[in-house]
XYZ file of C-alpha atoms in Angstrom:
747
model
C 0.000 0.000 0.000
C 1.140 3.521 -0.795
C -0.422 6.080 1.569
C -1.635 9.072 -0.368
C -2.793 12.189 1.495
C -5.761 13.860 -0.142
C -5.678 17.585 0.713
C -9.442 18.068 0.621
C -10.017 15.584 3.436
C -10.281 16.949 6.999
C -7.023 16.618 8.902
C -5.538 15.158 5.736
C -6.687 11.597 6.406
C -4.670 8.847 4.748
C -6.433 7.175 1.853
C -4.564 3.953 1.032
C -3.760 3.575 -2.619
C -2.305 0.563 -4.380
C -0.034 0.506 -7.375
C -2.107 0.776 -10.541
C -4.972 2.674 -8.891
C -6.082 6.241 -9.399
C -8.349 8.350 -7.220
C -11.224 10.532 -8.380
C -13.415 12.984 -6.489
C -17.065 13.804 -7.212
C -19.325 16.251 -5.424
C -22.750 17.819 -5.721
C -24.221 21.098 -4.613
C -25.407 21.136 -0.980
C -29.113 20.977 -0.213
C -31.175 22.149 2.731
C -32.634 19.265 4.722
C -36.269 19.099 5.811
C -38.146 17.216 8.478
C -39.687 14.091 6.985
C -43.381 14.058 6.157
C -43.426 12.333 2.724
C -40.872 11.322 0.118
C -40.828 14.800 -1.397
C -39.403 16.200 1.851
C -36.210 14.171 1.413
C -33.154 15.389 -0.475
C -31.958 13.127 -3.279
C -28.384 12.927 -4.582
C -27.512 11.012 -7.741
C -23.964 9.838 -8.506
C -22.431 7.622 -11.187
C -19.661 5.291 -10.077
C -17.134 4.710 -12.905
C -16.256 1.183 -14.074
C -13.395 -0.759 -12.454
C -13.870 1.005 -9.103
C -12.450 -1.046 -6.229
C -13.101 1.314 -3.307
C -15.793 3.925 -2.766
C -15.923 6.365 0.125
C -18.808 8.703 0.889
C -17.928 11.791 2.921
C -20.986 13.348 4.552
C -20.808 17.042 5.395
C -23.539 18.776 7.394
C -23.659 22.353 8.609
C -26.278 24.393 10.391
C -27.178 28.034 10.628
C -29.931 30.035 12.248
C -31.038 31.375 15.631
C -33.025 28.276 16.625
C -30.599 25.471 15.738
C -30.461 22.364 17.897
C -28.752 19.006 17.507
C -30.885 16.837 15.237
C -30.567 13.246 14.105
C -29.918 13.022 10.381
C -30.624 9.848 8.398
C -28.845 9.059 5.135
C -30.012 6.151 2.930
C -27.898 4.495 0.221
C -28.975 2.341 -2.703
C -27.577 1.115 -5.974
C -29.569 1.361 -9.197
C -32.583 3.318 -7.905
C -33.599 5.745 -5.156
C -33.966 4.102 -1.731
C -37.426 2.943 -0.700
C -37.741 4.295 2.845
C -40.398 4.215 5.545
C -39.430 6.510 8.452
C -43.038 6.739 9.648
C -43.482 2.970 9.904
C -46.533 2.907 7.655
C -47.905 -0.118 5.829
C -47.351 -0.802 2.129
C -49.974 -2.121 -0.317
C -50.284 -5.878 -0.596
C -47.633 -7.670 -2.672
C -45.335 -4.643 -2.572
C -41.600 -5.232 -2.294
C -40.259 -3.317 0.666
C -36.616 -4.037 1.345
C -35.140 -1.967 4.142
C -32.571 0.405 2.716
C -29.019 0.621 3.952
C -28.831 3.752 6.065
C -26.887 5.445 8.818
C -28.097 7.776 11.545
C -26.014 10.316 13.400
C -26.494 13.496 15.382
C -25.646 16.701 13.610
C -22.906 17.481 16.133
C -21.327 14.068 15.479
C -21.387 14.597 11.751
C -19.753 17.980 12.116
C -16.960 16.789 14.391
C -16.131 13.400 12.912
C -16.936 14.025 9.244
C -18.815 10.737 8.931
C -17.773 8.476 6.065
C -19.080 5.253 4.530
C -16.724 2.870 2.750
C -17.817 0.343 0.110
C -15.413 -2.184 -1.400
C -15.860 -3.207 -5.037
C -18.995 -1.105 -5.666
C -21.126 -1.855 -8.675
C -20.540 0.650 -11.483
C -23.446 2.829 -12.503
C -26.123 4.817 -10.702
C -25.939 5.290 -6.935
C -28.485 7.267 -4.956
C -28.372 8.964 -1.567
C -31.411 10.248 0.299
C -31.057 12.424 3.421
C -33.676 13.809 5.765
C -34.286 15.004 9.307
C -36.559 13.137 11.768
C -40.317 12.991 11.097
C -41.848 16.432 11.223
C -44.202 17.590 13.922
C -47.841 18.171 13.056
C -47.534 21.893 13.708
C -48.138 24.123 10.685
C -45.506 26.847 10.710
C -45.947 30.085 8.820
C -42.956 30.828 6.669
C -40.964 33.815 7.854
C -42.858 34.308 11.103
C -40.798 32.171 13.473
C -36.997 31.783 13.501
C -35.823 28.681 11.720
C -32.653 26.652 11.456
C -31.107 25.611 8.163
C -29.457 22.178 8.087
C -27.275 21.900 4.992
C -26.160 18.474 3.735
C -23.535 17.754 1.091
C -22.037 14.355 0.164
C -18.696 13.889 -1.551
C -17.770 10.713 -3.381
C -14.171 9.500 -3.494
C -13.395 6.497 -5.685
C -10.295 4.398 -6.224
C -10.286 3.020 -9.747
C -7.981 0.360 -11.092
C -6.268 1.115 -14.388
C -4.518 -2.224 -14.836
C -7.229 -4.818 -15.355
C -6.547 -8.089 -17.114
C -9.230 -9.648 -19.290
C -10.045 -13.270 -18.614
C -11.153 -14.853 -21.862
C -13.307 -17.985 -21.933
C -11.410 -21.270 -22.061
C -8.067 -19.424 -22.081
C -5.859 -20.038 -18.983
C -4.401 -16.829 -17.556
C -1.320 -17.168 -15.305
C -1.348 -14.986 -12.206
C 1.206 -14.201 -9.496
C 0.212 -12.656 -6.177
C 2.560 -10.925 -3.796
C 1.266 -8.009 -1.733
C -1.270 -6.504 -4.075
C -4.527 -8.061 -5.268
C -4.929 -9.053 -8.874
C -7.901 -7.529 -10.695
C -9.522 -9.291 -13.634
C -12.734 -8.910 -15.540
C -14.648 -11.239 -17.758
C -17.488 -10.484 -20.150
C -20.554 -12.663 -19.713
C -22.465 -13.016 -22.995
C -26.208 -13.430 -23.212
C -27.762 -16.857 -22.692
C -25.006 -17.990 -20.352
C -26.419 -20.724 -18.147
C -23.407 -21.300 -15.896
C -19.990 -19.793 -15.317
C -17.238 -21.886 -13.773
C -14.153 -20.056 -12.454
C -11.194 -22.350 -11.821
C -7.844 -21.904 -10.087
C -5.376 -24.456 -11.388
C -1.819 -25.266 -10.405
C -1.905 -23.074 -7.332
C 1.407 -23.122 -5.427
C 2.950 -21.024 -2.665
C 6.616 -20.219 -2.310
C 6.621 -21.061 1.405
C 3.830 -23.424 2.425
C 1.752 -26.061 0.655
C -1.822 -25.336 -0.350
C -3.454 -22.440 -2.110
C -3.833 -19.385 0.177
C -5.967 -17.381 -2.267
C -9.306 -15.635 -1.829
C -11.444 -15.124 -4.904
C -14.110 -12.393 -4.881
C -16.569 -12.267 -7.777
C -19.139 -9.571 -8.428
C -19.714 -6.068 -7.146
C -21.254 -4.650 -3.999
C -24.799 -3.370 -4.250
C -26.892 -1.863 -1.476
C -29.066 -2.534 0.406
C -28.350 -6.173 -0.488
C -25.019 -7.655 -1.453
C -24.644 -10.959 -3.290
C -20.919 -11.006 -3.859
C -19.531 -14.520 -4.104
C -16.340 -15.279 -2.199
C -14.247 -18.426 -2.573
C -11.387 -19.130 -0.172
C -8.915 -21.692 -1.460
C -7.041 -22.720 1.680
C -6.963 -26.479 1.183
C -3.997 -28.575 0.173
C -5.428 -29.236 -3.284
C -3.709 -27.210 -6.029
C -7.049 -26.315 -7.617
C -10.467 -25.055 -6.623
C -13.452 -23.685 -8.478
C -16.542 -21.512 -8.106
C -19.750 -22.306 -10.002
C -22.142 -19.437 -10.780
C -25.633 -20.220 -12.041
C -27.271 -17.584 -14.288
C -24.578 -14.884 -14.082
C -25.545 -11.379 -15.243
C -25.908 -11.282 -19.021
C -24.222 -8.830 -21.332
C -21.904 -7.161 -18.836
C -18.423 -7.269 -17.409
C -17.963 -9.261 -14.232
C -15.349 -8.139 -11.698
C -12.981 -10.786 -10.335
C -10.444 -10.081 -7.582
C -7.705 -12.449 -6.390
C -6.084 -11.760 -3.015
C -3.248 -13.582 -1.326
C -3.889 -14.936 2.166
C -0.251 -15.797 2.746
C 2.232 -13.858 4.829
C 3.759 -10.672 3.413
C 6.451 -11.157 0.791
C 5.186 -14.673 0.041
C 4.577 -15.397 -3.627
C 1.516 -17.337 -4.754
C 1.177 -18.497 -8.350
C -1.781 -20.058 -10.135
C -3.674 -20.144 -13.417
C -7.157 -18.677 -13.724
C -9.632 -20.109 -16.187
C -13.253 -19.352 -17.033
C -15.586 -21.924 -18.560
C -19.055 -21.008 -19.848
C -22.064 -23.272 -20.221
C -24.345 -21.716 -22.794
C -27.714 -22.655 -24.160
C -29.717 -21.694 -27.200
C -33.029 -19.802 -26.874
C -36.067 -20.977 -28.771
C -37.470 -17.643 -29.922
C -41.181 -17.106 -30.513
C -41.478 -14.803 -33.514
C -44.436 -13.571 -35.484
C -43.099 -15.318 -38.598
C -42.935 -18.602 -36.733
C -46.431 -18.117 -35.389
C -47.826 -17.476 -38.858
C -46.098 -20.591 -40.167
C -47.649 -22.729 -37.463
C -51.055 -21.030 -37.842
C -51.427 -19.955 -41.490
C -55.215 -19.640 -41.301
C -55.288 -17.678 -38.035
C -55.782 -13.927 -37.814
C -53.119 -11.910 -35.985
C -54.689 -10.300 -32.937
C -54.175 -10.365 -29.186
C -56.690 -13.110 -28.598
C -56.090 -15.363 -31.592
C -52.290 -15.671 -31.630
C -51.979 -18.905 -29.731
C -49.296 -21.330 -30.723
C -50.837 -24.768 -31.007
C -49.681 -27.209 -28.374
C -48.730 -29.839 -30.908
C -46.594 -27.380 -32.870
C -44.791 -26.264 -29.728
C -43.924 -29.779 -28.639
C -42.987 -30.751 -32.184
C -40.567 -27.830 -32.565
C -39.116 -28.149 -29.078
C -38.632 -31.884 -29.397
C -37.236 -31.649 -32.917
C -33.912 -30.208 -31.741
C -33.433 -31.039 -28.121
C -29.692 -30.620 -28.607
C -27.768 -29.156 -31.511
C -24.194 -28.123 -32.121
C -24.644 -24.750 -30.413
C -26.078 -26.274 -27.253
C -29.451 -27.324 -25.894
C -32.489 -25.121 -25.689
C -32.612 -23.473 -22.270
C -35.554 -21.099 -22.580
C -38.514 -20.076 -24.663
C -37.888 -16.443 -25.564
C -40.878 -14.128 -25.991
C -39.979 -10.797 -27.637
C -41.475 -7.825 -25.832
C -42.653 -4.484 -27.165
C -41.737 -1.520 -24.966
C -44.076 1.439 -25.369
C -43.178 4.706 -23.636
C -46.445 6.492 -22.898
C -45.356 9.400 -20.677
C -42.767 10.478 -18.143
C -41.841 7.429 -16.032
C -44.658 5.561 -17.798
C -43.937 2.441 -19.848
C -46.113 -0.407 -21.083
C -44.695 -3.840 -21.961
C -46.492 -6.354 -24.154
C -45.362 -9.561 -25.885
C -45.234 -9.156 -29.640
C -47.589 -12.096 -30.060
C -50.242 -10.563 -27.791
C -50.903 -10.513 -24.081
C -50.641 -14.304 -23.593
C -47.535 -16.342 -22.897
C -47.514 -20.115 -23.329
C -45.950 -21.861 -20.354
C -44.552 -25.406 -20.602
C -42.764 -27.802 -18.311
C -39.711 -28.509 -20.479
C -38.147 -25.070 -20.229
C -39.013 -21.639 -18.854
C -40.751 -19.008 -20.938
C -38.751 -15.780 -20.566
C -39.624 -12.153 -21.259
C -36.964 -9.451 -21.205
C -38.190 -6.171 -19.721
C -35.844 -3.303 -20.451
C -35.755 -0.809 -17.585
C -32.241 0.336 -18.436
C -32.737 3.829 -19.836
C -31.734 5.509 -16.567
C -35.142 7.216 -16.328
C -37.233 4.158 -15.399
C -36.191 3.744 -11.772
C -38.272 6.626 -10.429
C -41.689 4.958 -10.658
C -43.458 1.745 -9.647
C -43.252 -1.397 -11.775
C -46.434 -3.475 -11.766
C -46.539 -7.158 -12.802
C -49.882 -8.958 -13.007
C -50.233 -12.618 -14.084
C -53.579 -14.269 -14.814
C -54.638 -17.604 -16.196
C -57.833 -19.445 -17.029
C -59.345 -21.380 -14.153
C -59.675 -24.518 -16.260
C -56.016 -24.681 -17.311
C -54.359 -24.914 -13.887
C -55.447 -28.095 -12.135
C -54.795 -29.253 -8.613
C -51.615 -31.069 -9.588
C -50.026 -28.264 -11.630
C -48.339 -25.051 -10.608
C -47.224 -22.101 -12.717
C -44.072 -20.721 -11.083
C -42.771 -17.287 -12.072
C -39.602 -15.441 -11.091
C -38.769 -11.782 -11.574
C -35.012 -11.175 -11.698
C -32.638 -8.435 -12.702
C -29.560 -8.890 -14.936
C -30.323 -12.549 -15.828
C -33.348 -14.861 -15.746
C -33.934 -17.723 -13.377
C -33.737 -20.980 -15.346
C -33.552 -23.746 -12.701
C -37.235 -24.407 -12.017
C -36.677 -28.166 -12.170
C -34.347 -28.110 -9.152
C -35.525 -25.142 -7.079
C -38.171 -22.445 -6.881
C -36.218 -19.901 -4.833
C -35.594 -17.601 -7.855
C -31.929 -17.117 -6.887
C -29.423 -16.343 -9.633
C -25.687 -15.803 -9.289
C -25.909 -12.305 -7.772
C -29.596 -11.600 -7.317
C -32.421 -12.865 -5.156
C -35.466 -12.875 -7.392
C -39.096 -12.448 -6.496
C -41.348 -15.518 -6.870
C -44.961 -15.553 -8.055
C -47.254 -18.596 -8.256
C -50.486 -19.454 -10.065
C -52.421 -22.362 -8.559
C -55.801 -23.941 -8.881
C -56.862 -21.949 -5.830
C -55.291 -18.682 -7.006
C -55.481 -17.801 -10.679
C -54.005 -14.320 -10.390
C -50.775 -12.998 -8.885
C -49.403 -9.499 -8.815
C -46.159 -7.862 -7.756
C -45.420 -4.177 -7.132
C -41.837 -2.917 -7.255
C -41.368 0.685 -6.117
C -38.299 2.252 -7.702
C -37.019 -0.763 -9.716
C -33.276 -0.914 -10.282
C -31.912 0.348 -13.572
C -31.263 -2.913 -15.404
C -32.652 -5.490 -17.782
C -35.348 -7.379 -15.891
C -36.517 -10.862 -16.757
C -39.833 -12.594 -16.130
C -39.429 -16.378 -16.211
C -42.405 -18.748 -16.123
C -42.524 -22.541 -16.110
C -45.118 -25.212 -15.451
C -44.238 -27.384 -12.462
C -45.894 -30.539 -11.158
C -44.395 -31.220 -7.724
C -46.380 -34.379 -7.022
C -46.494 -36.099 -10.420
C -44.117 -34.670 -13.055
C -45.681 -36.788 -15.794
C -48.838 -34.654 -15.595
C -46.890 -31.700 -16.986
C -45.332 -33.373 -20.010
C -48.110 -32.541 -22.453
C -49.675 -29.641 -20.577
C -49.556 -26.040 -21.832
C -50.946 -23.100 -19.879
C -51.748 -19.690 -21.304
C -50.759 -16.910 -18.913
C -51.915 -13.354 -19.466
C -49.254 -10.805 -18.564
C -49.959 -7.184 -17.647
C -46.683 -5.305 -17.304
C -46.385 -1.553 -16.898
C -44.388 1.165 -15.187
C -46.248 4.128 -13.661
C -45.105 7.086 -11.545
C -47.424 6.150 -8.641
C -49.502 3.074 -7.891
C -53.165 3.810 -8.695
C -52.215 7.487 -8.940
C -51.965 7.539 -5.114
C -55.665 6.708 -4.748
C -58.489 9.107 -3.820
C -56.651 10.441 -0.757
C -53.320 11.305 -2.336
C -51.676 13.285 -5.086
C -48.941 11.886 -7.319
C -46.209 14.469 -7.758
C -43.226 14.284 -10.085
C -39.999 15.370 -8.413
C -36.762 16.295 -10.138
C -33.143 16.413 -9.112
C -31.241 17.995 -11.984
C -32.210 15.777 -14.937
C -33.435 12.817 -12.902
C -37.213 12.493 -12.452
C -38.923 10.411 -9.768
C -42.379 10.350 -8.203
C -43.928 10.413 -4.745
C -47.361 10.440 -3.123
C -48.548 13.342 -0.974
C -51.400 12.060 1.211
C -54.381 13.850 2.755
C -57.153 13.278 5.283
C -54.900 11.340 7.623
C -54.009 8.686 5.041
C -50.363 7.702 4.965
C -47.983 5.304 3.327
C -46.045 4.890 0.103
C -49.227 4.932 -2.008
C -51.565 6.585 0.528
C -53.118 3.225 1.443
C -52.423 3.197 5.191
C -55.687 4.154 6.900
C -54.504 3.726 10.493
C -54.904 7.477 11.121
C -57.349 8.241 8.306
C -60.462 10.328 8.680
C -63.810 8.752 8.056
C -66.056 10.015 5.278
C -68.245 11.719 7.877
C -65.215 13.486 9.343
C -64.116 14.598 5.883
C -67.527 16.039 5.104
C -67.691 17.749 8.474
C -64.259 19.281 7.875
C -65.294 20.451 4.409
C -68.455 22.029 5.793
C -66.508 23.762 8.562
C -63.941 25.251 6.209
C -66.461 26.355 3.592
C -69.468 27.463 5.662
C -67.270 29.397 8.075
C -66.675 31.826 5.212
C -70.338 32.831 5.393
C -69.247 34.985 8.330
C -68.083 37.456 5.669
C -71.737 38.227 5.016
C -71.629 40.398 8.149
C -68.912 42.824 6.932
C -70.475 42.744 3.449
C -73.844 43.824 4.820
C -72.293 46.479 7.055
C -70.207 47.818 4.163
C -73.241 48.095 1.916
C -75.247 49.786 4.663
C -72.470 52.344 5.214
C -71.856 52.897 1.475
C -68.397 51.227 1.452
C -68.908 49.596 -1.934
C -65.242 48.843 -2.639
C -64.815 47.147 0.733
C -67.984 45.114 0.203
C -66.687 43.941 -3.185
C -63.372 42.821 -1.683
C -65.108 40.959 1.155
C -67.368 39.178 -1.320
C -64.347 38.242 -3.444
C -62.609 36.827 -0.363
C -65.669 34.881 0.757
C -66.266 33.402 -2.698
C -62.735 32.198 -3.425
C -62.004 31.079 0.139
C -65.148 28.948 0.070
C -64.339 27.235 -3.209
C -60.616 26.976 -2.483
C -61.296 24.977 0.662
C -63.919 22.947 -1.186
C -61.244 22.047 -3.740
C -58.567 21.479 -1.089
C -60.445 18.528 0.435
C -59.497 14.926 -0.397
C -61.630 11.979 -1.331
C -65.356 12.354 -1.794
C -65.838 15.831 -0.299
C -64.086 17.763 -3.052
C -65.390 20.355 -5.528
C -63.154 22.384 -7.845
C -64.647 25.072 -10.076
C -61.178 26.225 -11.227
C -57.679 24.809 -11.017
C -56.379 24.284 -7.508
C -53.486 26.692 -7.984
C -55.792 29.457 -9.224
C -58.185 29.041 -6.309
C -55.335 29.076 -3.803
C -53.842 32.234 -5.274
C -57.193 34.006 -5.253
C -57.819 32.951 -1.648
C -54.482 34.322 -0.473
C -54.994 37.513 -2.491
C -58.454 38.017 -1.019
C -57.181 37.595 2.562
C -54.449 40.186 2.072
C -56.690 42.612 0.211
C -59.421 42.356 2.879
C -56.974 43.351 5.593
C -55.586 46.151 3.413
C -58.937 47.755 2.582
C -60.198 47.449 6.173
C -57.241 49.340 7.620
C -57.379 52.008 4.909
C -61.093 52.431 5.519
C -60.383 53.028 9.221
C -57.811 55.703 8.270
C -60.525 57.982 6.843
C -58.466 59.230 3.914
C -59.676 61.541 1.216
C -61.482 59.689 -1.531
C -58.896 60.209 -4.280
C -55.971 59.189 -2.062
C -57.927 56.262 -0.651
C -58.772 54.894 -4.093
C -55.182 55.219 -5.277
C -53.876 53.368 -2.214
C -56.537 50.660 -2.537
C -55.522 49.859 -6.112
C -51.792 50.276 -5.553
C -51.773 48.153 -2.392
C -53.745 45.366 -4.047
C -51.290 45.311 -6.946
C -48.335 45.138 -4.547
C -49.957 42.265 -2.647
C -50.587 40.420 -5.929
C -46.949 40.878 -6.916
C -45.649 39.678 -3.555
C -47.864 36.584 -3.656
C -46.459 35.727 -7.065
C -42.949 35.944 -5.620
C -43.661 33.805 -2.546
C -47.202 32.752 -1.862
C -46.579 31.472 1.668
C -44.224 34.176 2.883
C -45.939 35.817 5.835
C -44.283 39.202 5.346
C -45.399 39.390 1.745
C -48.879 39.903 3.186
C -47.982 41.511 6.491
C -45.684 44.111 4.937
C -48.388 46.017 3.018
C -50.761 45.637 5.971
C -48.208 47.107 8.378
C -47.738 49.988 5.945
C -51.515 50.551 5.931
C -51.512 50.446 9.734
C -48.811 53.161 9.794
C -50.955 55.311 7.503
C -53.997 54.803 9.755
C -52.036 55.563 12.931
C -50.581 58.706 11.352
C -54.026 59.969 10.381
C -55.414 59.244 13.839
C -52.503 61.033 15.519
C -52.938 63.976 13.159
C -56.622 64.249 14.008
C -55.864 63.952 17.734
C -53.456 66.869 17.494
C -55.742 68.892 15.260
C -58.784 68.489 17.514
C -56.999 68.418 20.823
C -58.721 65.196 21.882
C -58.421 61.471 21.334
C -59.617 60.091 18.027
C -62.111 58.454 17.744
C -63.633 60.628 20.391
C -66.496 58.374 21.466
C -65.693 55.922 24.243
C -68.543 53.716 23.026
C -66.677 53.369 19.731
C -63.581 52.134 21.557
C -65.336 49.783 23.958
C -67.991 48.220 21.726
C -66.243 48.231 18.340
C -62.511 48.863 18.227
C -61.399 46.795 21.217
C -63.510 43.732 20.257
C -62.308 44.004 16.643
C -58.656 44.358 17.648
C -59.001 41.441 20.092
C -60.540 39.192 17.449
C -57.821 40.119 14.954
C -55.069 39.474 17.518
C -56.478 36.083 18.502
C -56.867 35.166 14.847
C -53.266 36.096 14.028
C -51.986 34.168 17.061
C -54.026 31.113 16.080
C -52.930 31.326 12.432
C -49.240 31.601 13.250
C -48.753 29.319 16.240
C -51.716 27.067 17.014
C -52.527 25.269 13.760
C -51.526 21.627 13.328
C -52.379 19.034 10.721
C -54.860 17.417 13.112
C -56.739 20.544 14.216
C -56.436 22.453 10.938
C -60.092 22.070 10.050
C -61.209 23.595 13.327
C -58.569 26.273 13.882
C -58.665 27.492 10.302
C -62.455 27.701 10.411
C -62.179 29.787 13.568
C -59.612 31.926 11.728
C -62.210 32.620 9.029
C -64.760 33.657 11.648
C -62.309 35.869 13.520
C -61.052 37.552 10.349
C -64.549 38.339 9.103
C -65.774 39.319 12.579
C -62.902 41.711 13.163
C -63.606 43.406 9.821
C -67.275 43.836 10.803
C -66.314 45.467 14.122
C -63.491 47.634 12.768
C -65.344 49.212 9.841
C -65.972 52.906 10.647
C -69.455 54.470 10.658
C -71.077 55.919 7.582
C -69.412 59.033 6.214
C -71.280 62.342 6.437
C -73.187 63.409 3.359
C -71.328 65.906 1.237
C -72.288 68.224 -1.529
C -71.803 67.584 -5.154
C -68.318 67.436 -6.584
C -67.122 70.669 -8.107
C -64.966 70.745 -11.123
C -61.905 72.926 -11.108
C -61.421 72.771 -14.833
C -64.111 72.437 -17.462
C -64.490 70.167 -20.415
C -62.500 72.200 -23.030
C -59.272 70.808 -21.558
C -60.724 67.318 -22.059
C -60.100 66.504 -18.385
C -62.175 67.069 -15.245
C -60.079 67.588 -12.136
C -62.474 67.328 -9.231
C -62.259 67.739 -5.513
C -64.460 66.763 -2.618
C -65.635 69.770 -0.641
C -66.772 67.841 2.414
C -64.967 68.311 5.691
C -63.163 65.155 6.745
C -62.766 66.288 10.355
C -66.178 65.271 11.563
C -67.114 63.789 14.854
C -67.334 60.002 14.877
C -70.184 58.586 16.924
């Protein structure tokens, strides 16, 4: 080992480097972490590990900043080939959903800052690697943005790789002499398609000091959360040993590492050899189908290969020069329908013929790099009359290579992958499998007819299996109580479900905390009917001739009612416009109502009042477009209006020599109740709302907001004479003024 000091590591840690290895450093922009509530609240990082990497090290950097920062536990998940499938809330998944716990680490923020936490992976698989980081599950409290001090937790991972540049190629049937001293020997071998077995042999192994073969052979790459590397330790006295791999990954390079187990400076010599066992696929093509069925029309229901033709063709060439038939290959049509949406269908229709002599295999290409962000659905169905009590249709779903050993085992295990079994029986004629975030790879669906009790019953039997194969962003579009949202990290797109009404889970199917239909309707009625409280300020405004204020209150009542009607999940939902439009109009109405109420209390001259009403509404609309949920985007204009009102009141107090308004009844019965209701409403809106009590607290907020406006509106203005024009029509403009005295006594 040659110790190399990397200057960008804290304290200049030593990163051991061997002869023939080079180091590379990859990093991504830091992201602000969030408390976990659904998958969209996580922060995703996407890296590509280069080929021939022998050591991978993740360096996790976290920093914090803000007045309210505390030590928090941060969780980081790792996965190869697809984003990690995580479940921090402990919710249930839909039936038949694959849910493998992701590899993850947890550490306090202070620990991460001091120790610079790292994760080392030996012989990582080349390709896509994903990291997901998040804070603990969020509290149910709804916080208003910008109102309370917050803490920013910033997370940034760095990836350091050690890549070998001297890799020998092990060719099939060609012995390759190797000599081990202190450094491992790195080889790679290409596995062609339709390889049934791979046998790696060590021959003529000798040590310069002791008898035996002190060599450790490691085949394959590390993948997380599961690792199926195969390790062979040759410590016996025999000069040879071998490792047999069934169904190795097709069409890719396989990493092979030889390490000496002898003492330092002891030489170990041997010869490495790779032997392949290949088979020939019997491919089902449209041309072959037409030959066997010349009088049959080509459609999804009529393309059925006759049983006699199948057995005749399969039995005609049980073994030829290129090897025996090992599988019945069904070509598959891949149809991309939308983003993260793919439909697979056999070229000969939706049915696959399943026999007992060999498995029927379909190759499902999910290798574009953009297919791992959705959910892969596999549904198998068969006719009730075709599967009897003594027969069983076994299916295996595997990545990289198909499972071909149905006659000896049904565990769906290939050389480096544990497949997922599916069975069709006489008692169960349908099976389905849901894979959230499938790995980027070529997937294979293998089916074979098995008769465990009496194999002779399967010799002439053929079963038609209907296959429904598709990739969607979200299962069932997250159901009636969720919303499927597409998320993006740079160019990578993935999907997640945002649940409502207390429903939780990966696909919003966990109803452990869900609201009943009656509760949903009650919540919808509370949030919508509470807006009828605005009828009070509308009526008062009309009675006192405040037509502009009445129009704004009606606008607020209308859009708040229908926004909350559209914001409900499930059955109690009604949307007259798009959700985003209704939400914007609701927020605009709330800000404008507060603005016009305060300006009305200021008792400004009509021209100035109208200018400020229009200008303030435009400013509020602009600020909402910039940040709809920023509290000061609404509070800023309202505070400015309050300053104008206070200035006018102070001016009138000084001008009249007495407090304004002058009537104590006005203060006791109108202003103080209105100010109290507004204060309680603001306190409730900013600090008391949670996800559980939102329906009640927000309804009370509607009542308090409308009630405070009804109390705070000033009395009717005194009647004034007609407007006089300062300049007549010849100038084409009429500049008018209001002759009434604004300094009247308020009762």
